[in-house]
Short mmCIF file of C-alpha atoms and ligand atoms in Angstrom, two decimals:
data_model
loop_
_atom_site.label_atom_id
_atom_site.label_comp_id
_atom_site.label_asym_id
_atom_site.label_seq_id
_atom_site.Cartn_x
_atom_site.Cartn_y
_atom_site.Cartn_z
CA MET R 1 -15.47 -8.95 -12.30
CA ASP R 2 -14.17 -8.82 -15.87
CA HIS R 3 -14.76 -5.57 -17.71
CA SER R 4 -14.63 -4.90 -21.43
CA ILE R 5 -15.74 -2.55 -24.16
CA GLU R 6 -18.21 -4.09 -26.62
CA SER R 7 -17.82 -2.51 -30.03
CA ALA R 8 -19.92 -4.92 -32.11
CA PRO R 9 -22.89 -3.17 -33.73
CA LEU R 10 -26.24 -3.89 -32.10
CA GLU R 11 -27.36 -6.25 -34.94
CA LYS R 12 -24.34 -8.47 -34.36
CA LEU R 13 -24.21 -8.28 -30.59
CA GLN R 14 -24.13 -11.56 -28.68
CA SER R 15 -25.23 -11.15 -25.07
CA GLN R 16 -26.80 -13.15 -22.26
CA CYS R 17 -28.40 -9.94 -21.11
CA LEU R 18 -28.44 -6.46 -22.59
CA LEU R 19 -29.39 -3.42 -20.49
CA VAL R 20 -31.03 -0.50 -22.29
CA GLY R 21 -32.72 2.72 -21.23
CA ILE R 22 -36.28 3.90 -21.75
CA HIS R 23 -38.03 7.10 -20.72
CA GLU R 24 -41.46 8.12 -19.59
CA ASN R 25 -44.20 9.02 -22.09
CA GLN R 26 -43.35 6.15 -24.42
CA VAL R 27 -39.97 7.63 -25.32
CA LEU R 28 -37.18 5.15 -26.02
CA SER R 29 -33.42 5.66 -25.93
CA PRO R 30 -31.81 5.33 -29.38
CA THR R 31 -30.69 1.77 -28.56
CA ALA R 32 -34.14 0.80 -27.30
CA GLN R 33 -35.63 2.28 -30.46
CA ALA R 34 -33.38 0.16 -32.67
CA LEU R 35 -34.28 -2.95 -30.70
CA ASP R 36 -37.96 -2.09 -30.81
CA ALA R 37 -37.77 -2.00 -34.61
CA ARG R 38 -35.87 -5.27 -34.71
CA TYR R 39 -38.39 -7.02 -32.48
CA ASN R 40 -41.45 -5.66 -34.33
CA GLY R 41 -42.49 -3.14 -31.70
CA LEU R 42 -42.09 -5.42 -28.69
CA ILE R 43 -40.78 -2.70 -26.36
CA SER R 44 -43.46 -0.18 -27.40
CA ARG R 45 -46.14 -2.79 -26.85
CA LEU R 46 -44.91 -3.54 -23.36
CA MET R 47 -44.91 0.17 -22.58
CA ASP R 48 -48.37 0.67 -24.10
CA ARG R 49 -49.60 -2.18 -21.98
CA GLY R 50 -48.23 -0.37 -18.91
CA ASP R 51 -45.75 -3.09 -17.90
CA ILE R 52 -43.15 -0.37 -17.46
CA LYS R 53 -43.74 3.37 -17.55
CA GLY R 54 -40.12 4.47 -17.56
CA LYS R 55 -40.00 6.03 -14.11
CA VAL R 56 -36.60 6.24 -12.42
CA GLY R 57 -36.06 3.03 -10.47
CA GLU R 58 -38.37 0.88 -12.61
CA THR R 59 -36.94 -2.09 -14.51
CA LEU R 60 -38.42 -4.81 -16.67
CA LEU R 61 -36.79 -8.10 -17.59
CA ILE R 62 -37.68 -9.55 -20.99
CA ASN R 63 -36.29 -13.03 -20.68
CA ASN R 64 -37.14 -14.44 -24.08
CA LEU R 65 -36.48 -12.84 -27.44
CA PRO R 66 -37.17 -14.08 -30.96
CA ASP R 67 -33.61 -14.30 -32.26
CA GLY R 68 -30.63 -15.80 -30.52
CA GLY R 69 -28.05 -13.00 -30.42
CA ILE R 70 -29.47 -11.18 -27.43
CA GLU R 71 -30.91 -13.67 -24.96
CA ARG R 72 -32.45 -11.26 -22.48
CA LEU R 73 -33.19 -7.56 -22.21
CA ILE R 74 -33.49 -5.43 -19.12
CA LEU R 75 -35.34 -2.18 -19.73
CA ILE R 76 -34.33 0.52 -17.26
CA GLY R 77 -36.54 3.53 -16.58
CA PHE R 78 -34.75 6.90 -16.62
CA GLY R 79 -37.72 9.25 -16.20
CA PRO R 80 -38.71 11.93 -18.74
CA ARG R 81 -36.05 12.24 -21.45
CA GLY R 82 -33.71 15.18 -20.84
CA GLU R 83 -34.50 15.61 -17.16
CA LEU R 84 -32.28 13.00 -15.56
CA ASN R 85 -29.74 14.12 -12.98
CA ARG R 86 -26.68 12.22 -11.77
CA LYS R 87 -28.27 11.00 -8.57
CA GLN R 88 -31.30 9.63 -10.44
CA PHE R 89 -29.03 7.88 -12.92
CA ARG R 90 -27.36 6.09 -10.01
CA LYS R 91 -30.74 5.24 -8.50
CA ALA R 92 -31.83 3.66 -11.78
CA LEU R 93 -28.56 1.72 -11.99
CA ALA R 94 -29.01 0.43 -8.44
CA ALA R 95 -32.45 -0.91 -9.39
CA ALA R 96 -31.03 -2.44 -12.56
CA GLY R 97 -28.23 -4.04 -10.57
CA LYS R 98 -30.80 -5.81 -8.41
CA THR R 99 -32.80 -7.05 -11.40
CA LEU R 100 -29.60 -8.19 -13.07
CA LYS R 101 -28.56 -10.08 -9.94
CA ASP R 102 -31.89 -11.93 -9.92
CA THR R 103 -31.44 -13.13 -13.51
CA LYS R 104 -28.38 -15.21 -12.59
CA VAL R 105 -26.62 -14.41 -15.86
CA SER R 106 -22.83 -14.54 -15.73
CA ALA R 107 -22.23 -11.81 -18.30
CA ALA R 108 -24.14 -8.65 -19.12
CA SER R 109 -23.77 -5.82 -21.63
CA CYS R 110 -24.77 -2.23 -20.94
CA ALA R 111 -25.95 -0.05 -23.80
CA LEU R 112 -26.60 2.93 -21.56
CA LEU R 113 -24.26 5.62 -22.88
CA ASP R 114 -27.06 7.08 -25.01
CA VAL R 115 -29.00 8.14 -21.91
CA ALA R 116 -28.68 11.90 -21.42
CA VAL R 117 -27.69 12.84 -17.86
CA GLU R 118 -27.27 16.45 -16.69
CA HIS R 119 -23.64 17.44 -16.00
CA ALA R 120 -22.35 14.05 -17.08
CA ASP R 121 -20.07 12.96 -19.89
CA THR R 122 -19.37 9.53 -21.32
CA ALA R 123 -16.45 8.85 -18.97
CA TRP R 124 -18.60 9.68 -15.96
CA LEU R 125 -21.46 7.46 -17.17
CA THR R 126 -19.09 4.56 -17.80
CA ARG R 127 -17.50 4.92 -14.41
CA GLN R 128 -20.84 4.98 -12.62
CA ILE R 129 -22.03 1.88 -14.47
CA VAL R 130 -18.91 0.04 -13.34
CA GLU R 131 -19.11 1.32 -9.76
CA MET R 132 -22.82 0.59 -9.34
CA PHE R 133 -22.83 -2.91 -10.86
CA ASN R 134 -19.74 -3.92 -8.92
CA ASP R 135 -21.38 -2.64 -5.78
CA SER R 136 -24.57 -4.59 -6.37
CA ALA R 137 -22.53 -7.74 -7.03
CA TYR R 138 -20.75 -7.41 -3.67
CA GLN R 139 -21.45 -10.29 -1.34
CA TYR R 140 -19.99 -10.86 2.12
CA ASN R 141 -18.68 -14.41 2.27
CA ALA R 142 -15.77 -14.40 4.72
CA THR R 143 -17.59 -16.20 7.52
CA LYS R 144 -20.88 -17.30 5.97
CA LYS R 145 -21.91 -19.99 3.52
CA ILE R 146 -23.59 -18.40 0.51
CA ASP R 147 -26.44 -20.55 -0.89
CA ASP R 148 -27.09 -18.16 -3.69
CA PRO R 149 -23.81 -16.70 -4.95
CA VAL R 150 -23.90 -13.77 -7.34
CA ALA R 151 -23.44 -15.16 -10.85
CA LEU R 152 -22.39 -11.97 -12.64
CA GLN R 153 -18.74 -12.13 -13.62
CA ALA R 154 -18.40 -10.01 -16.71
CA LEU R 155 -19.63 -6.59 -17.66
CA ALA R 156 -19.31 -5.13 -21.15
CA ILE R 157 -19.90 -1.49 -22.00
CA VAL R 158 -21.45 -1.14 -25.44
CA ALA R 159 -19.80 1.84 -27.12
CA GLY R 160 -19.20 3.20 -30.59
CA ASP R 161 -15.71 4.00 -31.84
CA ALA R 162 -16.21 7.73 -31.36
CA ASP R 163 -16.66 7.19 -27.61
CA ARG R 164 -13.80 4.76 -27.20
CA HIS R 165 -11.31 7.07 -25.49
CA ALA R 166 -13.82 8.43 -22.96
CA VAL R 167 -15.11 4.93 -22.26
CA GLU R 168 -11.58 3.69 -21.60
CA THR R 169 -10.99 6.55 -19.17
CA GLY R 170 -14.26 5.86 -17.37
CA LEU R 171 -13.63 2.14 -17.34
CA ASN R 172 -10.14 2.48 -15.85
CA GLN R 173 -11.35 4.86 -13.18
CA GLY R 174 -14.45 2.79 -12.47
CA ILE R 175 -12.51 -0.46 -12.12
CA ALA R 176 -9.96 1.20 -9.80
CA ILE R 177 -12.55 2.90 -7.62
CA ALA R 178 -14.79 -0.18 -7.49
CA SER R 179 -11.82 -2.26 -6.32
CA GLY R 180 -11.07 0.34 -3.63
CA ILE R 181 -14.69 0.33 -2.47
CA GLU R 182 -14.78 -3.45 -2.39
CA PHE R 183 -11.52 -3.65 -0.42
CA CYS R 184 -12.91 -1.17 2.08
CA LYS R 185 -16.19 -3.05 2.45
CA ARG R 186 -14.57 -6.47 2.85
CA LEU R 187 -12.34 -5.20 5.65
CA ALA R 188 -15.11 -3.24 7.32
CA ASP R 189 -17.62 -6.09 7.29
CA LEU R 190 -15.18 -8.46 9.02
CA PRO R 191 -15.87 -8.97 12.73
CA GLY R 192 -13.60 -7.45 15.35
CA ASN R 193 -12.16 -10.81 16.38
CA LEU R 194 -10.77 -11.32 12.87
CA CYS R 195 -10.09 -7.74 11.83
CA THR R 196 -7.73 -6.69 14.61
CA PRO R 197 -5.17 -3.87 14.45
CA SER R 198 -2.55 -6.46 13.45
CA TYR R 199 -4.80 -7.78 10.68
CA LEU R 200 -5.35 -4.28 9.31
CA ALA R 201 -1.59 -3.77 9.35
CA GLU R 202 -1.07 -7.03 7.43
CA GLN R 203 -3.64 -5.97 4.86
CA ALA R 204 -1.83 -2.66 4.40
CA ILE R 205 1.38 -4.57 3.77
CA VAL R 206 -0.39 -6.78 1.22
CA LEU R 207 -1.78 -3.66 -0.47
CA ALA R 208 1.68 -2.09 -0.66
CA GLY R 209 2.89 -5.27 -2.38
CA GLU R 210 0.44 -4.63 -5.23
CA HIS R 211 2.27 -1.54 -6.55
CA ASP R 212 5.97 -0.75 -6.70
CA LYS R 213 5.48 2.93 -5.89
CA LEU R 214 3.56 2.09 -2.72
CA SER R 215 5.36 1.19 0.49
CA CYS R 216 4.21 0.45 4.00
CA GLU R 217 5.77 0.83 7.40
CA ILE R 218 4.10 -0.28 10.64
CA LEU R 219 4.96 1.63 13.80
CA GLU R 220 4.80 -0.64 16.86
CA GLU R 221 3.83 0.47 20.36
CA HIS R 222 7.44 0.93 21.52
CA GLN R 223 8.10 3.21 18.56
CA MET R 224 4.94 5.22 19.29
CA GLU R 225 6.05 5.40 22.90
CA ALA R 226 9.38 6.87 21.81
CA LEU R 227 7.53 9.44 19.72
CA GLY R 228 5.49 10.48 22.75
CA MET R 229 2.13 9.29 21.44
CA ALA R 230 0.60 8.86 24.88
CA ALA R 231 -2.91 9.80 23.78
CA LEU R 232 -2.95 7.11 21.10
CA LEU R 233 -1.37 4.48 23.35
CA SER R 234 -3.75 5.21 26.22
CA VAL R 235 -6.56 3.74 24.11
CA SER R 236 -4.84 0.43 23.36
CA ARG R 237 -3.80 0.03 27.01
CA GLY R 238 -7.35 -1.17 27.64
CA SER R 239 -7.02 -3.98 25.12
CA ARG R 240 -4.88 -7.10 24.68
CA GLN R 241 -4.33 -6.28 21.02
CA PRO R 242 -1.32 -4.04 20.46
CA ALA R 243 -1.96 -0.77 18.64
CA LYS R 244 -0.41 -0.28 15.20
CA LEU R 245 0.26 2.91 13.35
CA ILE R 246 0.04 2.02 9.68
CA CYS R 247 2.04 4.38 7.45
CA LEU R 248 1.63 4.02 3.68
CA ASN R 249 3.58 6.03 1.17
CA TYR R 250 2.78 6.34 -2.53
CA GLN R 251 5.39 8.12 -4.61
CA GLY R 252 3.67 8.84 -7.89
CA GLY R 253 4.27 12.57 -8.09
CA GLY R 254 7.97 13.43 -8.15
CA ASP R 255 8.92 15.91 -5.45
CA ALA R 256 5.46 17.40 -4.88
CA LYS R 257 4.28 17.75 -1.29
CA PRO R 258 2.09 14.81 -0.33
CA ILE R 259 -1.62 14.72 0.31
CA VAL R 260 -1.90 12.98 3.67
CA LEU R 261 -4.97 10.82 4.33
CA VAL R 262 -5.65 9.80 7.92
CA GLY R 263 -8.23 7.14 8.85
CA LYS R 264 -9.55 6.13 12.26
CA GLY R 265 -8.86 2.41 12.62
CA LEU R 266 -10.71 1.39 15.80
CA THR R 267 -11.26 -2.30 15.07
CA PHE R 268 -13.74 -2.50 17.93
CA ASP R 269 -15.07 0.30 20.13
CA ALA R 270 -16.77 -0.97 23.29
CA GLY R 271 -16.36 2.49 24.81
CA GLY R 272 -13.74 1.41 27.37
CA ILE R 273 -14.55 2.05 31.03
CA SER R 274 -17.30 4.42 29.83
CA LEU R 275 -18.83 1.25 28.40
CA LYS R 276 -21.41 1.59 25.63
CA PRO R 277 -24.90 0.09 26.04
CA GLY R 278 -25.27 -3.44 24.64
CA LEU R 279 -27.89 -2.76 21.99
CA GLY R 280 -26.22 -2.41 18.62
CA MET R 281 -22.72 -2.59 20.05
CA ASP R 282 -21.76 -5.11 17.36
CA GLU R 283 -21.82 -2.23 14.90
CA MET R 284 -18.76 -0.81 16.59
CA LYS R 285 -16.71 -3.27 14.52
CA TYR R 286 -17.23 -0.59 11.86
CA ASP R 287 -15.26 1.94 13.86
CA MET R 288 -12.32 1.20 11.56
CA CYS R 289 -14.13 2.40 8.45
CA GLY R 290 -11.99 5.53 8.20
CA GLY R 291 -8.88 3.36 8.10
CA ALA R 292 -10.43 0.91 5.65
CA SER R 293 -11.38 3.87 3.45
CA VAL R 294 -7.78 5.09 3.41
CA LEU R 295 -6.70 1.63 2.26
CA GLY R 296 -9.46 1.61 -0.38
CA ILE R 297 -8.55 5.08 -1.63
CA LEU R 298 -4.89 4.12 -1.91
CA ARG R 299 -5.82 1.01 -3.83
CA ALA R 300 -7.92 3.12 -6.24
CA ALA R 301 -5.22 5.80 -6.60
CA THR R 302 -2.43 3.32 -7.25
CA ARG R 303 -4.53 1.38 -9.77
CA MET R 304 -5.12 4.64 -11.61
CA ASN R 305 -1.39 5.42 -11.33
CA LEU R 306 -2.28 8.97 -10.30
CA PRO R 307 0.68 11.35 -10.62
CA LEU R 308 0.52 12.41 -6.96
CA ASN R 309 2.39 11.80 -3.75
CA LEU R 310 0.12 10.33 -1.11
CA VAL R 311 0.59 9.30 2.49
CA GLY R 312 -1.92 7.12 4.34
CA LEU R 313 -1.82 7.06 8.13
CA ILE R 314 -4.06 4.67 10.06
CA PRO R 315 -3.92 4.53 13.84
CA ALA R 316 -5.36 1.09 14.66
CA SER R 317 -6.49 -0.04 18.09
CA GLU R 318 -9.33 -1.54 20.07
CA ASN R 319 -11.15 0.36 22.81
CA LEU R 320 -12.03 -2.08 25.60
CA PRO R 321 -12.43 -1.92 29.37
CA ASP R 322 -9.49 -3.61 31.08
CA GLY R 323 -7.69 -3.09 34.39
CA ASN R 324 -5.14 -1.00 32.59
CA ALA R 325 -7.62 1.03 30.54
CA ASN R 326 -8.11 4.79 30.50
CA LYS R 327 -10.30 6.00 33.36
CA PRO R 328 -12.48 9.11 33.45
CA GLY R 329 -10.36 11.88 34.93
CA ASP R 330 -7.07 10.49 33.66
CA ILE R 331 -4.77 13.06 32.12
CA LEU R 332 -2.58 12.29 29.13
CA THR R 333 0.18 14.25 27.48
CA SER R 334 -0.25 14.13 23.72
CA MET R 335 2.63 14.05 21.25
CA ALA R 336 2.00 17.75 20.59
CA GLY R 337 2.61 18.44 24.29
CA LYS R 338 -0.98 19.44 25.06
CA THR R 339 -2.47 17.69 28.05
CA ILE R 340 -5.88 16.03 27.71
CA GLU R 341 -8.35 15.16 30.47
CA VAL R 342 -10.22 11.98 29.56
CA LEU R 343 -13.72 12.77 30.75
CA ASN R 344 -15.22 9.95 28.72
CA THR R 345 -13.16 6.98 27.58
CA ASP R 346 -15.63 6.46 24.72
CA ALA R 347 -14.35 9.62 23.04
CA GLU R 348 -11.29 7.60 22.01
CA GLY R 349 -11.23 8.40 18.30
CA ARG R 350 -9.94 11.90 18.87
CA LEU R 351 -7.24 10.50 21.18
CA ILE R 352 -5.77 8.22 18.54
CA LEU R 353 -6.27 10.81 15.82
CA CYS R 354 -4.67 13.77 17.60
CA ASP R 355 -1.27 12.06 17.86
CA THR R 356 -1.53 10.83 14.28
CA LEU R 357 -2.36 14.36 13.10
CA THR R 358 0.70 15.64 14.96
CA TYR R 359 2.78 12.92 13.33
CA ALA R 360 1.44 14.01 9.90
CA LYS R 361 3.45 17.24 10.20
CA ARG R 362 6.70 15.45 9.43
CA TYR R 363 5.55 14.88 5.84
CA SER R 364 5.27 18.66 5.15
CA PRO R 365 1.81 17.95 3.76
CA GLU R 366 0.08 19.83 0.97
CA VAL R 367 -3.13 19.06 2.83
CA VAL R 368 -4.24 16.57 5.49
CA ILE R 369 -7.67 14.96 5.29
CA ASP R 370 -8.89 12.66 8.04
CA MET R 371 -11.84 10.29 7.86
CA ALA R 372 -13.41 8.94 11.01
CA THR R 373 -16.54 7.34 12.42
CA LEU R 374 -16.06 9.92 15.11
CA THR R 375 -19.40 10.84 16.66
CA GLY R 376 -22.92 9.55 17.10
CA ALA R 377 -23.81 13.24 17.25
CA CYS R 378 -22.99 13.56 13.56
CA ILE R 379 -25.81 11.10 12.83
CA VAL R 380 -28.13 13.18 15.02
CA ALA R 381 -27.16 16.32 13.11
CA LEU R 382 -27.10 15.07 9.52
CA GLY R 383 -28.72 11.65 9.47
CA ARG R 384 -27.20 9.03 7.21
CA VAL R 385 -27.20 10.99 3.96
CA PRO R 386 -24.15 13.27 3.87
CA SER R 387 -20.90 12.83 5.74
CA GLY R 388 -19.97 15.82 7.93
CA LEU R 389 -17.20 18.05 6.59
CA PHE R 390 -15.10 20.25 8.85
CA GLY R 391 -11.93 22.11 8.00
CA ASN R 392 -9.65 25.07 8.51
CA ASP R 393 -9.28 25.94 4.81
CA ASP R 394 -12.14 27.07 2.57
CA ALA R 395 -10.40 26.16 -0.68
CA LEU R 396 -9.77 22.62 0.51
CA CYS R 397 -13.34 22.26 1.77
CA ASN R 398 -14.70 23.58 -1.52
CA ASP R 399 -12.56 21.13 -3.49
CA LEU R 400 -13.96 18.30 -1.38
CA LEU R 401 -17.53 19.55 -1.81
CA ALA R 402 -17.04 19.71 -5.58
CA ALA R 403 -15.61 16.17 -5.63
CA SER R 404 -18.53 14.93 -3.54
CA GLU R 405 -20.99 16.29 -6.13
CA THR R 406 -19.21 14.59 -9.01
CA ALA R 407 -18.85 11.33 -7.14
CA CYS R 408 -22.43 11.45 -5.79
CA ASP R 409 -20.97 10.80 -2.33
CA PRO R 410 -22.58 13.68 -0.43
CA LEU R 411 -20.89 15.94 2.11
CA TRP R 412 -22.22 18.81 4.22
CA ARG R 413 -19.95 21.44 5.73
CA MET R 414 -20.22 22.17 9.44
CA PRO R 415 -18.65 25.04 11.44
CA ILE R 416 -15.62 24.81 13.71
CA TRP R 417 -15.92 28.31 15.16
CA ASP R 418 -13.84 29.27 18.15
CA ASP R 419 -17.00 29.73 20.23
CA TYR R 420 -17.23 25.96 20.55
CA ALA R 421 -13.76 25.68 22.09
CA GLU R 422 -15.27 26.92 25.36
CA GLN R 423 -16.93 23.52 25.72
CA LEU R 424 -13.55 21.77 25.71
CA LYS R 425 -12.09 23.68 28.66
CA SER R 426 -10.82 21.58 31.57
CA ASN R 427 -9.89 22.55 35.11
CA PHE R 428 -6.98 20.14 35.06
CA ALA R 429 -5.68 19.92 31.48
CA ASP R 430 -5.23 21.97 28.33
CA LEU R 431 -8.21 20.24 26.75
CA ALA R 432 -11.06 17.98 27.83
CA ASN R 433 -11.76 15.10 25.46
CA ILE R 434 -15.52 15.80 25.38
CA GLY R 435 -17.52 18.99 25.06
CA GLY R 436 -20.85 18.00 26.58
CA PRO R 437 -24.08 17.04 24.87
CA ASP R 438 -24.43 20.08 22.56
CA GLY R 439 -22.94 20.01 19.08
CA GLY R 440 -20.99 16.83 19.71
CA SER R 441 -19.71 16.34 16.17
CA ILE R 442 -18.50 19.95 16.14
CA THR R 443 -16.70 19.85 19.48
CA ALA R 444 -15.01 16.62 18.35
CA ALA R 445 -13.79 18.40 15.20
CA VAL R 446 -12.74 21.44 17.22
CA PHE R 447 -10.71 19.13 19.47
CA LEU R 448 -8.90 17.80 16.37
CA SER R 449 -8.41 21.33 15.02
CA LYS R 450 -6.17 22.10 18.01
CA PHE R 451 -3.68 19.61 16.56
CA THR R 452 -3.85 20.73 12.91
CA GLU R 453 -3.00 24.41 13.12
CA ASP R 454 0.20 24.08 11.09
CA TYR R 455 -1.35 22.84 7.84
CA ARG R 456 -4.47 22.91 5.65
CA TRP R 457 -6.76 20.29 7.07
CA ALA R 458 -10.20 18.77 6.61
CA HIS R 459 -12.02 16.23 8.73
CA ILE R 460 -14.82 14.01 7.43
CA ASP R 461 -17.12 12.46 10.03
CA ILE R 462 -18.47 9.29 8.42
CA ALA R 463 -20.34 7.91 11.46
CA GLY R 464 -23.65 8.06 9.57
CA THR R 465 -22.43 7.08 6.12
CA ALA R 466 -19.77 4.36 6.41
CA TRP R 467 -22.24 1.58 7.04
CA ARG R 468 -25.95 0.78 6.84
CA THR R 469 -27.75 -0.25 9.99
CA GLY R 470 -30.82 -2.53 10.26
CA THR R 471 -31.67 -5.51 8.06
CA HIS R 472 -29.31 -4.39 5.31
CA LYS R 473 -26.47 -3.90 7.78
CA GLY R 474 -23.18 -3.66 5.96
CA ALA R 475 -20.35 -1.35 4.97
CA THR R 476 -21.03 1.17 2.19
CA GLY R 477 -17.46 1.87 1.09
CA ARG R 478 -18.00 5.60 1.63
CA PRO R 479 -16.11 7.93 1.28
CA VAL R 480 -13.77 6.02 -1.08
CA ALA R 481 -15.51 7.35 -4.22
CA LEU R 482 -15.44 10.91 -2.89
CA LEU R 483 -11.74 10.93 -2.06
CA SER R 484 -10.86 9.10 -5.28
CA GLN R 485 -12.60 11.88 -7.18
CA TYR R 486 -10.78 14.51 -5.13
CA LEU R 487 -7.47 12.88 -6.04
CA ILE R 488 -8.42 12.60 -9.74
CA ASP R 489 -9.23 16.32 -9.66
CA ARG R 490 -5.86 17.10 -8.01
CA ALA R 491 -4.04 15.01 -10.59
CA THR R 492 -5.61 16.85 -13.52
CA THR R 493 -5.46 20.48 -12.34
N1 LIG G 1 -17.14 5.38 17.38
C1 LIG G 1 -17.92 6.24 18.17
C2 LIG G 1 -18.85 7.13 17.34
C3 LIG G 1 -20.04 6.47 16.74
C4 LIG G 1 -21.18 6.23 17.50
C5 LIG G 1 -20.06 6.15 15.41
C6 LIG G 1 -22.28 5.65 16.92
C7 LIG G 1 -21.18 5.59 14.83
C8 LIG G 1 -22.29 5.32 15.59
C9 LIG G 1 -17.04 7.16 19.01
O1 LIG G 1 -15.86 6.62 19.43
C10 LIG G 1 -17.83 7.49 20.23
O2 LIG G 1 -18.07 6.61 21.00
N2 LIG G 1 -18.21 8.75 20.38
C11 LIG G 1 -18.99 9.16 21.46
C12 LIG G 1 -18.48 10.49 21.90
C13 LIG G 1 -19.05 10.96 23.20
C14 LIG G 1 -18.56 10.08 24.32
C15 LIG G 1 -18.63 12.39 23.42
C16 LIG G 1 -20.44 9.25 20.99
O3 LIG G 1 -20.68 9.62 19.83
O4 LIG G 1 -21.32 8.89 21.76
MN1 LIG G 2 -16.08 5.59 21.28
ZN1 LIG G 3 -15.08 5.13 18.32
#
């Protein structure tokens, strides 16, 4: 998508389609008011007639206008003037994105910066417009013929000179974050036979080639073996695809300690010998969404040239049942030296993550944040609205919660109290890899916490948020926006 700032005054504006805001109770945004006057009360008449009331989520396409400059108008409802919150603004944009897609125009202009949104400035509004319209223009096409491709190719933000600086900031951030989200979604939506651990590693190398301060190193199985990563390697033993440990390094911040981002990269999780049931198993191609998010976040951060040092670590593997696979009862010695009894081979995420989290220590991290589609129990606990947040440092967790509010990428903090560690006791090893049916997302996080005691750490369980299930099945790109916001906040404070 091409993005630009449109500074022509409304009277001179040329546009295939202009998007403007209206409110309930016959109240128009300043831009809508000006257009209403120009078109002899057309917008007011349509509202009087009840064609659109202005509720959040309503849109109306006016596809023929008396003079040629503006060819179409999309009216977007933003509720009662002065009462719109950030989430509702995004909801309205999502509806507008759908209407816009249906029009088949190739270029659209948004005159939406005059809509008042609580706790939002011009840069935030601009960024959300870019993120939301890019997201609605996303189309999976890697393995499917598209009869009806999305036509939209250019988006202009209508802004006055006074707003120019803020709009540029929002536009740069929005373009960077949207490209990170798209990268994440394209990788995540690929099937497991195409998106293998080796493919993910290749994509990381391609990403590193996009920016001279970003480099990539791939650790092969023999190197992981030498490091003692037996927990990680036990998972790939059940698969014919070799595991890869993808290590990305972005040096944008001088000699500051790095923020380390870790993402679970299970390119397909059949469960291993503790095989999953067949229904819905295809969705386990999404078990690499944590890893894809790390790649997306790094793409966003590098495109914003954030003055930070960042490390991305993605353990990538499949989890399949093979003659050489992990078996229930097997005992592994992790890189940290702790022994682990594998009571369920389907709890593989924590096995690949624990060695990666141990490896993270060598970077002397400022903080470590891992993202993982770790537990079905997280969906039971929180549904598919917020991601689950766990961590050993309140300040870090609060920073992430604040970023999640700004980014409208919700998070909910969960406990990792010591009481839960009881459930991970084993008769034969230092730790069991499962903690029974109760509090499954918590015991998984507590398992990880035993490998993160030496640094400030947070874990984000994205099992319920990384993809949509059902007829609209597809990756969401979460939590790329959340972590991008967290990094923006770190870069400016
Ligand atoms: N990748 C799954 C978690 C998952 C399940 C994510 C469903 C999204 C939807 C993970 O590897 C897994 O299988 N976890 C098990 C853990 C259990 C064996 C303790 C689970 O959640 O059932
Ligand atoms: Mn599993
Ligand atoms: Zn898994």
